[in-house]
Amino acid sequence: MLPDRQWVGGMVFDESGDVICGGRDGIVALDPHTGETRSILTEVDGKPVIAVNDMEADGRGGFFAGTIDFVSIMEKGEPPAPGAFFHMSAEGDVTVLRRDVFASNGIAFSPCGKWLYHSETSRGIWRYPLADNGLPGAGDLLVSEEDGDGLAVDREGNLWLACWSTGRLMHYSPEGAALQALSFPYPHIVSIAFGASDPTSLYIATGGNEDVRKAGAVLRMKVEVAGLAGARSSLRAMVK
């Protein structure tokens, strides 16, 4: 599916059966049965989107996502321009939460639903309180970790963080204290997610580099505390 789509850093399953995919130039809705796509988002703040990275459904029909300047990172070898962290409602309304994100990555929620977590490469994991309308208030830096990428949370509120350039998987308490640091024989740990049918399985996506190109793999690791199930979006007015 989507053989020509670049930089798909995140996906959300929609109640319609479509798959909402990030990537180069924005967000599309993919019908997995026909392969047809429809554009969902190409601009944020009136500016064309270079790429959308990680995404996470909010449990209210919408989702959170972040933009990233992969052109500078991947094609020019330069530091990226600041990106946006934003929310799209089930009706398609976009609320920009931050405009100064270095590299937007993993997004997750606490088990109680009161906190939103956002991994920003070069900074760490941000924690935001969620208001009654589902949007976050002012956040604080819960974990300082310059290497963070994908993010997942278990049922006890512990956070798992993929570390891009060091091939590590970090495990933190809800208060941000380091619990474990696991190393893997891969150049990059890119993304992590708990299994749906077996939430005690943590799936780990790896990546290669110029020296080790064939290092992309999906690993499965058993964990003691089950992970949280992800929600689905419900963008019925937009995807059909």
C-alpha positions as YAML, in Angstrom:
chain: A
units: angstrom
residues:
- id: 1
  name: MET
  ca: [0.00, 0.00, 0.00]
- id: 2
  name: LEU
  ca: [1.14, 3.57, -0.74]
- id: 3
  name: PRO
  ca: [4.35, 2.42, -2.48]
- id: 4
  name: ASP
  ca: [5.38, 5.95, -3.44]
- id: 5
  name: ARG
  ca: [4.58, 7.69, -0.17]
- id: 6
  name: GLN
  ca: [7.65, 8.91, 1.71]
- id: 7
  name: TRP
  ca: [8.32, 9.44, 5.41]
- id: 8
  name: VAL
  ca: [5.22, 7.77, 6.86]
- id: 9
  name: GLY
  ca: [6.05, 8.31, 10.51]
- id: 10
  name: GLY
  ca: [2.60, 7.68, 11.96]
- id: 11
  name: MET
  ca: [-0.81, 6.14, 11.30]
- id: 12
  name: VAL
  ca: [-4.21, 6.17, 12.98]
- id: 13
  name: PHE
  ca: [-6.98, 3.66, 12.33]
- id: 14
  name: ASP
  ca: [-10.35, 5.30, 11.65]
- id: 15
  name: GLU
  ca: [-13.81, 3.97, 12.55]
- id: 16
  name: SER
  ca: [-14.68, 4.09, 8.84]
- id: 17
  name: GLY
  ca: [-12.09, 1.41, 8.12]
- id: 18
  name: ASP
  ca: [-9.69, 3.86, 6.53]
- id: 19
  name: VAL
  ca: [-6.12, 4.31, 7.70]
- id: 20
  name: ILE
  ca: [-5.11, 7.92, 8.37]
- id: 21
  name: CYS
  ca: [-1.46, 8.22, 7.30]
- id: 22
  name: GLY
  ca: [1.12, 10.92, 7.84]
- id: 23
  name: GLY
  ca: [4.10, 11.42, 5.58]
- id: 24
  name: ARG
  ca: [5.42, 13.81, 3.01]
- id: 25
  name: ASP
  ca: [3.16, 16.80, 2.21]
- id: 26
  name: GLY
  ca: [0.63, 16.09, 4.94]
- id: 27
  name: ILE
  ca: [-2.03, 13.53, 5.86]
- id: 28
  name: VAL
  ca: [-4.08, 11.21, 3.66]
- id: 29
  name: ALA
  ca: [-6.91, 8.75, 4.31]
- id: 30
  name: LEU
  ca: [-6.18, 5.35, 2.77]
- id: 31
  name: ASP
  ca: [-8.90, 2.84, 1.91]
- id: 32
  name: PRO
  ca: [-7.01, -0.44, 2.51]
- id: 33
  name: HIS
  ca: [-9.44, -2.40, 0.33]
- id: 34
  name: THR
  ca: [-9.13, -0.29, -2.82]
- id: 35
  name: GLY
  ca: [-5.83, 1.51, -2.26]
- id: 36
  name: GLU
  ca: [-7.52, 4.84, -2.93]
- id: 37
  name: THR
  ca: [-6.39, 7.88, -0.93]
- id: 38
  name: ARG
  ca: [-7.98, 11.21, -0.07]
- id: 39
  name: SER
  ca: [-6.14, 14.24, 1.24]
- id: 40
  name: ILE
  ca: [-6.96, 15.19, 4.83]
- id: 41
  name: LEU
  ca: [-4.41, 17.91, 5.55]
- id: 42
  name: THR
  ca: [-1.80, 19.73, 3.46]
- id: 43
  name: GLU
  ca: [-1.38, 23.00, 5.40]
- id: 44
  name: VAL
  ca: [-0.94, 24.14, 8.99]
- id: 45
  name: ASP
  ca: [-1.20, 27.83, 9.80]
- id: 46
  name: GLY
  ca: [-1.63, 28.50, 6.09]
- id: 47
  name: LYS
  ca: [1.78, 27.02, 5.28]
- id: 48
  name: PRO
  ca: [2.38, 23.85, 3.25]
- id: 49
  name: VAL
  ca: [3.28, 20.84, 5.37]
- id: 50
  name: ILE
  ca: [6.67, 19.29, 4.61]
- id: 51
  name: ALA
  ca: [5.80, 16.08, 6.46]
- id: 52
  name: VAL
  ca: [3.66, 14.78, 9.31]
- id: 53
  name: ASN
  ca: [5.41, 12.38, 11.67]
- id: 54
  name: ASP
  ca: [3.85, 10.54, 14.64]
- id: 55
  name: MET
  ca: [0.09, 10.64, 15.20]
- id: 56
  name: GLU
  ca: [-2.21, 9.44, 17.99]
- id: 57
  name: ALA
  ca: [-6.02, 9.31, 18.23]
- id: 58
  name: ASP
  ca: [-7.46, 11.31, 21.12]
- id: 59
  name: GLY
  ca: [-10.43, 9.10, 22.07]
- id: 60
  name: ARG
  ca: [-12.88, 11.80, 20.92]
- id: 61
  name: GLY
  ca: [-12.72, 11.14, 17.19]
- id: 62
  name: GLY
  ca: [-9.78, 13.39, 16.44]
- id: 63
  name: PHE
  ca: [-6.03, 13.03, 16.79]
- id: 64
  name: PHE
  ca: [-2.80, 14.76, 17.76]
- id: 65
  name: ALA
  ca: [0.12, 14.96, 15.34]
- id: 66
  name: GLY
  ca: [3.29, 16.89, 14.62]
- id: 67
  name: THR
  ca: [5.04, 18.21, 11.53]
- id: 68
  name: ILE
  ca: [8.72, 17.70, 10.81]
- id: 69
  name: ASP
  ca: [11.17, 19.13, 8.28]
- id: 70
  name: PHE
  ca: [12.40, 15.88, 6.76]
- id: 71
  name: VAL
  ca: [13.63, 17.71, 3.65]
- id: 72
  name: SER
  ca: [16.37, 19.39, 5.69]
- id: 73
  name: ILE
  ca: [17.10, 16.26, 7.73]
- id: 74
  name: MET
  ca: [17.00, 13.63, 5.00]
- id: 75
  name: GLU
  ca: [17.88, 15.47, 1.81]
- id: 76
  name: LYS
  ca: [20.01, 18.45, 2.81]
- id: 77
  name: GLY
  ca: [21.78, 17.17, 5.92]
- id: 78
  name: GLU
  ca: [20.82, 20.33, 7.77]
- id: 79
  name: PRO
  ca: [19.06, 21.05, 11.07]
- id: 80
  name: PRO
  ca: [15.28, 21.11, 10.55]
- id: 81
  name: ALA
  ca: [13.17, 24.23, 10.59]
- id: 82
  name: PRO
  ca: [10.80, 24.41, 13.60]
- id: 83
  name: GLY
  ca: [7.66, 22.32, 13.22]
- id: 84
  name: ALA
  ca: [4.15, 22.36, 14.68]
- id: 85
  name: PHE
  ca: [2.43, 20.16, 17.24]
- id: 86
  name: PHE
  ca: [-1.30, 20.23, 16.53]
- id: 87
  name: HIS
  ca: [-4.71, 18.67, 17.11]
- id: 88
  name: MET
  ca: [-7.30, 17.85, 14.47]
- id: 89
  name: SER
  ca: [-10.87, 17.35, 15.69]
- id: 90
  name: ALA
  ca: [-13.34, 14.83, 14.28]
- id: 91
  name: GLU
  ca: [-14.85, 17.73, 12.31]
- id: 92
  name: GLY
  ca: [-11.49, 18.62, 10.77]
- id: 93
  name: ASP
  ca: [-10.75, 21.72, 12.85]
- id: 94
  name: VAL
  ca: [-7.01, 22.20, 13.43]
- id: 95
  name: THR
  ca: [-5.65, 23.73, 16.64]
- id: 96
  name: VAL
  ca: [-1.92, 24.48, 16.68]
- id: 97
  name: LEU
  ca: [-0.51, 23.82, 20.16]
- id: 98
  name: ARG
  ca: [3.15, 24.64, 19.50]
- id: 99
  name: ARG
  ca: [5.03, 26.18, 16.59]
- id: 100
  name: ASP
  ca: [8.59, 25.66, 17.85]
- id: 101
  name: VAL
  ca: [9.03, 21.88, 17.84]
- id: 102
  name: PHE
  ca: [12.49, 20.76, 16.73]
- id: 103
  name: ALA
  ca: [11.42, 17.26, 15.65]
- id: 104
  name: SER
  ca: [7.97, 16.00, 16.63]
- id: 105
  name: ASN
  ca: [7.82, 12.32, 17.51]
- id: 106
  name: GLY
  ca: [5.85, 9.93, 19.75]
- id: 107
  name: ILE
  ca: [2.51, 10.88, 21.32]
- id: 108
  name: ALA
  ca: [0.73, 9.00, 24.12]
- id: 109
  name: PHE
  ca: [-1.75, 9.38, 26.99]
- id: 110
  name: SER
  ca: [-1.73, 8.49, 30.68]
- id: 111
  name: PRO
  ca: [-4.06, 5.65, 31.81]
- id: 112
  name: CYS
  ca: [-6.26, 8.15, 33.66]
- id: 113
  name: GLY
  ca: [-6.67, 10.25, 30.52]
- id: 114
  name: LYS
  ca: [-5.60, 13.42, 32.30]
- id: 115
  name: TRP
  ca: [-2.15, 13.76, 30.73]
- id: 116
  name: LEU
  ca: [-0.80, 13.96, 27.20]
- id: 117
  name: TYR
  ca: [2.82, 13.04, 26.48]
- id: 118
  name: HIS
  ca: [4.82, 14.25, 23.48]
- id: 119
  name: SER
  ca: [8.33, 13.17, 22.52]
- id: 120
  name: GLU
  ca: [10.39, 15.97, 20.99]
- id: 121
  name: THR
  ca: [13.77, 14.88, 19.66]
- id: 122
  name: SER
  ca: [16.57, 17.09, 21.07]
- id: 123
  name: ARG
  ca: [14.51, 17.96, 24.16]
- id: 124
  name: GLY
  ca: [12.73, 15.01, 25.76]
- id: 125
  name: ILE
  ca: [9.19, 14.04, 26.79]
- id: 126
  name: TRP
  ca: [6.72, 16.85, 27.39]
- id: 127
  name: ARG
  ca: [3.75, 16.35, 29.72]
- id: 128
  name: TYR
  ca: [0.56, 18.36, 29.22]
- id: 129
  name: PRO
  ca: [-2.58, 18.45, 31.40]
- id: 130
  name: LEU
  ca: [-5.73, 17.81, 29.38]
- id: 131
  name: ALA
  ca: [-8.74, 20.08, 29.84]
- id: 132
  name: ASP
  ca: [-12.37, 18.94, 29.73]
- id: 133
  name: ASN
  ca: [-12.48, 19.75, 26.00]
- id: 134
  name: GLY
  ca: [-9.61, 17.34, 25.37]
- id: 135
  name: LEU
  ca: [-7.05, 20.02, 24.51]
- id: 136
  name: PRO
  ca: [-3.83, 20.42, 26.52]
- id: 137
  name: GLY
  ca: [-2.80, 23.26, 28.77]
- id: 138
  name: ALA
  ca: [0.73, 24.50, 29.43]
- id: 139
  name: GLY
  ca: [3.22, 21.65, 29.54]
- id: 140
  name: ASP
  ca: [6.42, 20.83, 31.38]
- id: 141
  name: LEU
  ca: [9.46, 18.78, 30.38]
- id: 142
  name: LEU
  ca: [8.96, 15.49, 32.25]
- id: 143
  name: VAL
  ca: [12.03, 13.70, 30.86]
- id: 144
  name: SER
  ca: [15.15, 15.33, 29.46]
- id: 145
  name: GLU
  ca: [16.39, 13.03, 26.67]
- id: 146
  name: GLU
  ca: [17.83, 14.44, 23.44]
- id: 147
  name: ASP
  ca: [17.61, 11.11, 21.60]
- id: 148
  name: GLY
  ca: [13.89, 10.35, 21.95]
- id: 149
  name: ASP
  ca: [11.72, 9.06, 19.11]
- id: 150
  name: GLY
  ca: [8.62, 6.84, 19.42]
- id: 151
  name: LEU
  ca: [6.65, 6.65, 22.67]
- id: 152
  name: ALA
  ca: [4.25, 4.23, 24.40]
- id: 153
  name: VAL
  ca: [2.60, 4.04, 27.85]
- id: 154
  name: ASP
  ca: [1.60, 0.98, 29.88]
- id: 155
  name: ARG
  ca: [-1.40, 0.46, 32.17]
- id: 156
  name: GLU
  ca: [0.53, 1.63, 35.23]
- id: 157
  name: GLY
  ca: [1.47, 4.89, 33.54]
- id: 158
  name: ASN
  ca: [5.09, 3.98, 32.86]
- id: 159
  name: LEU
  ca: [6.56, 5.37, 29.65]
- id: 160
  name: TRP
  ca: [8.63, 3.54, 27.04]
- id: 161
  name: LEU
  ca: [10.79, 5.70, 24.76]
- id: 162
  name: ALA
  ca: [12.57, 4.65, 21.57]
- id: 163
  name: CYS
  ca: [15.99, 6.27, 21.21]
- id: 164
  name: TRP
  ca: [16.87, 7.02, 17.61]
- id: 165
  name: SER
  ca: [20.63, 7.42, 17.39]
- id: 166
  name: THR
  ca: [21.80, 5.19, 20.26]
- id: 167
  name: GLY
  ca: [19.79, 2.02, 19.62]
- id: 168
  name: ARG
  ca: [18.27, 2.10, 23.09]
- id: 169
  name: LEU
  ca: [14.84, 1.64, 24.64]
- id: 170
  name: MET
  ca: [14.28, 3.70, 27.79]
- id: 171
  name: HIS
  ca: [11.70, 2.91, 30.46]
- id: 172
  name: TYR
  ca: [10.46, 5.67, 32.80]
- id: 173
  name: SER
  ca: [8.08, 5.91, 35.74]
- id: 174
  name: PRO
  ca: [5.05, 8.24, 35.55]
- id: 175
  name: GLU
  ca: [7.16, 10.77, 37.47]
- id: 176
  name: GLY
  ca: [9.93, 10.63, 34.85]
- id: 177
  name: ALA
  ca: [12.45, 8.52, 36.80]
- id: 178
  name: ALA
  ca: [14.52, 6.12, 34.68]
- id: 179
  name: LEU
  ca: [13.63, 2.47, 35.39]
- id: 180
  name: GLN
  ca: [15.51, 0.63, 32.64]
- id: 181
  name: ALA
  ca: [17.84, 1.29, 29.72]
- id: 182
  name: LEU
  ca: [17.86, -1.52, 27.17]
- id: 183
  name: SER
  ca: [20.37, -1.65, 24.31]
- id: 184
  name: PHE
  ca: [19.78, -3.36, 20.97]
- id: 185
  name: PRO
  ca: [22.21, -4.39, 18.18]
- id: 186
  name: TYR
  ca: [20.68, -1.94, 15.72]
- id: 187
  name: PRO
  ca: [21.80, 1.59, 14.77]
- id: 188
  name: HIS
  ca: [18.37, 3.09, 15.42]
- id: 189
  name: ILE
  ca: [15.26, 2.36, 17.47]
- id: 190
  name: VAL
  ca: [12.50, 4.22, 15.68]
- id: 191
  name: SER
  ca: [9.04, 3.37, 16.97]
- id: 192
  name: ILE
  ca: [7.28, 1.24, 19.58]
- id: 193
  name: ALA
  ca: [3.71, 0.03, 20.10]
- id: 194
  name: PHE
  ca: [1.90, -2.46, 22.31]
- id: 195
  name: GLY
  ca: [0.06, -5.33, 20.65]
- id: 196
  name: ALA
  ca: [-3.71, -5.12, 20.40]
- id: 197
  name: SER
  ca: [-4.50, -8.82, 20.94]
- id: 198
  name: ASP
  ca: [-1.56, -9.29, 23.32]
- id: 199
  name: PRO
  ca: [-0.86, -6.03, 25.19]
- id: 200
  name: THR
  ca: [2.07, -7.63, 27.03]
- id: 201
  name: SER
  ca: [3.95, -7.67, 23.72]
- id: 202
  name: LEU
  ca: [5.86, -4.50, 22.90]
- id: 203
  name: TYR
  ca: [6.68, -4.20, 19.20]
- id: 204
  name: ILE
  ca: [9.89, -2.35, 18.37]
- id: 205
  name: ALA
  ca: [10.73, -0.95, 14.92]
- id: 206
  name: THR
  ca: [14.43, -0.52, 14.12]
- id: 207
  name: GLY
  ca: [16.27, 1.28, 11.34]
- id: 208
  name: GLY
  ca: [19.58, 1.28, 9.51]
- id: 209
  name: ASN
  ca: [22.01, 3.96, 8.39]
- id: 210
  name: GLU
  ca: [24.64, 4.49, 5.69]
- id: 211
  name: ASP
  ca: [26.89, 1.85, 7.23]
- id: 212
  name: VAL
  ca: [24.20, -0.74, 7.98]
- id: 213
  name: ARG
  ca: [21.36, -0.32, 5.52]
- id: 214
  name: LYS
  ca: [19.66, -3.68, 6.08]
- id: 215
  name: ALA
  ca: [18.98, -3.09, 9.74]
- id: 216
  name: GLY
  ca: [15.26, -2.40, 9.53]
- id: 217
  name: ALA
  ca: [13.28, -4.95, 11.53]
- id: 218
  name: VAL
  ca: [10.26, -5.36, 13.78]
- id: 219
  name: LEU
  ca: [11.05, -6.98, 17.13]
- id: 220
  name: ARG
  ca: [8.69, -8.29, 19.79]
- id: 221
  name: MET
  ca: [9.54, -8.03, 23.47]
- id: 222
  name: LYS
  ca: [7.44, -9.41, 26.31]
- id: 223
  name: VAL
  ca: [6.84, -6.98, 29.18]
- id: 224
  name: GLU
  ca: [5.44, -7.48, 32.68]
- id: 225
  name: VAL
  ca: [2.93, -4.62, 32.57]
- id: 226
  name: ALA
  ca: [0.46, -4.59, 29.69]
- id: 227
  name: GLY
  ca: [0.23, -1.58, 27.45]
- id: 228
  name: LEU
  ca: [-2.70, 0.72, 26.81]
- id: 229
  name: ALA
  ca: [-4.91, 0.11, 23.81]
- id: 230
  name: GLY
  ca: [-4.90, 2.88, 21.23]
- id: 231
  name: ALA
  ca: [-8.09, 4.69, 20.24]
- id: 232
  name: ARG
  ca: [-9.47, 5.14, 16.72]
- id: 233
  name: SER
  ca: [-10.28, 8.38, 15.01]
- id: 234
  name: SER
  ca: [-13.76, 9.08, 13.64]
- id: 235
  name: LEU
  ca: [-13.31, 11.47, 10.73]
- id: 236
  name: ARG
  ca: [-16.50, 10.41, 8.95]
- id: 237
  name: ALA
  ca: [-17.18, 13.81, 7.42]
- id: 238
  name: MET
  ca: [-13.67, 13.97, 5.98]
- id: 239
  name: VAL
  ca: [-12.80, 10.47, 4.83]
- id: 240
  name: LYS
  ca: [-16.05, 9.64, 3.01]
...
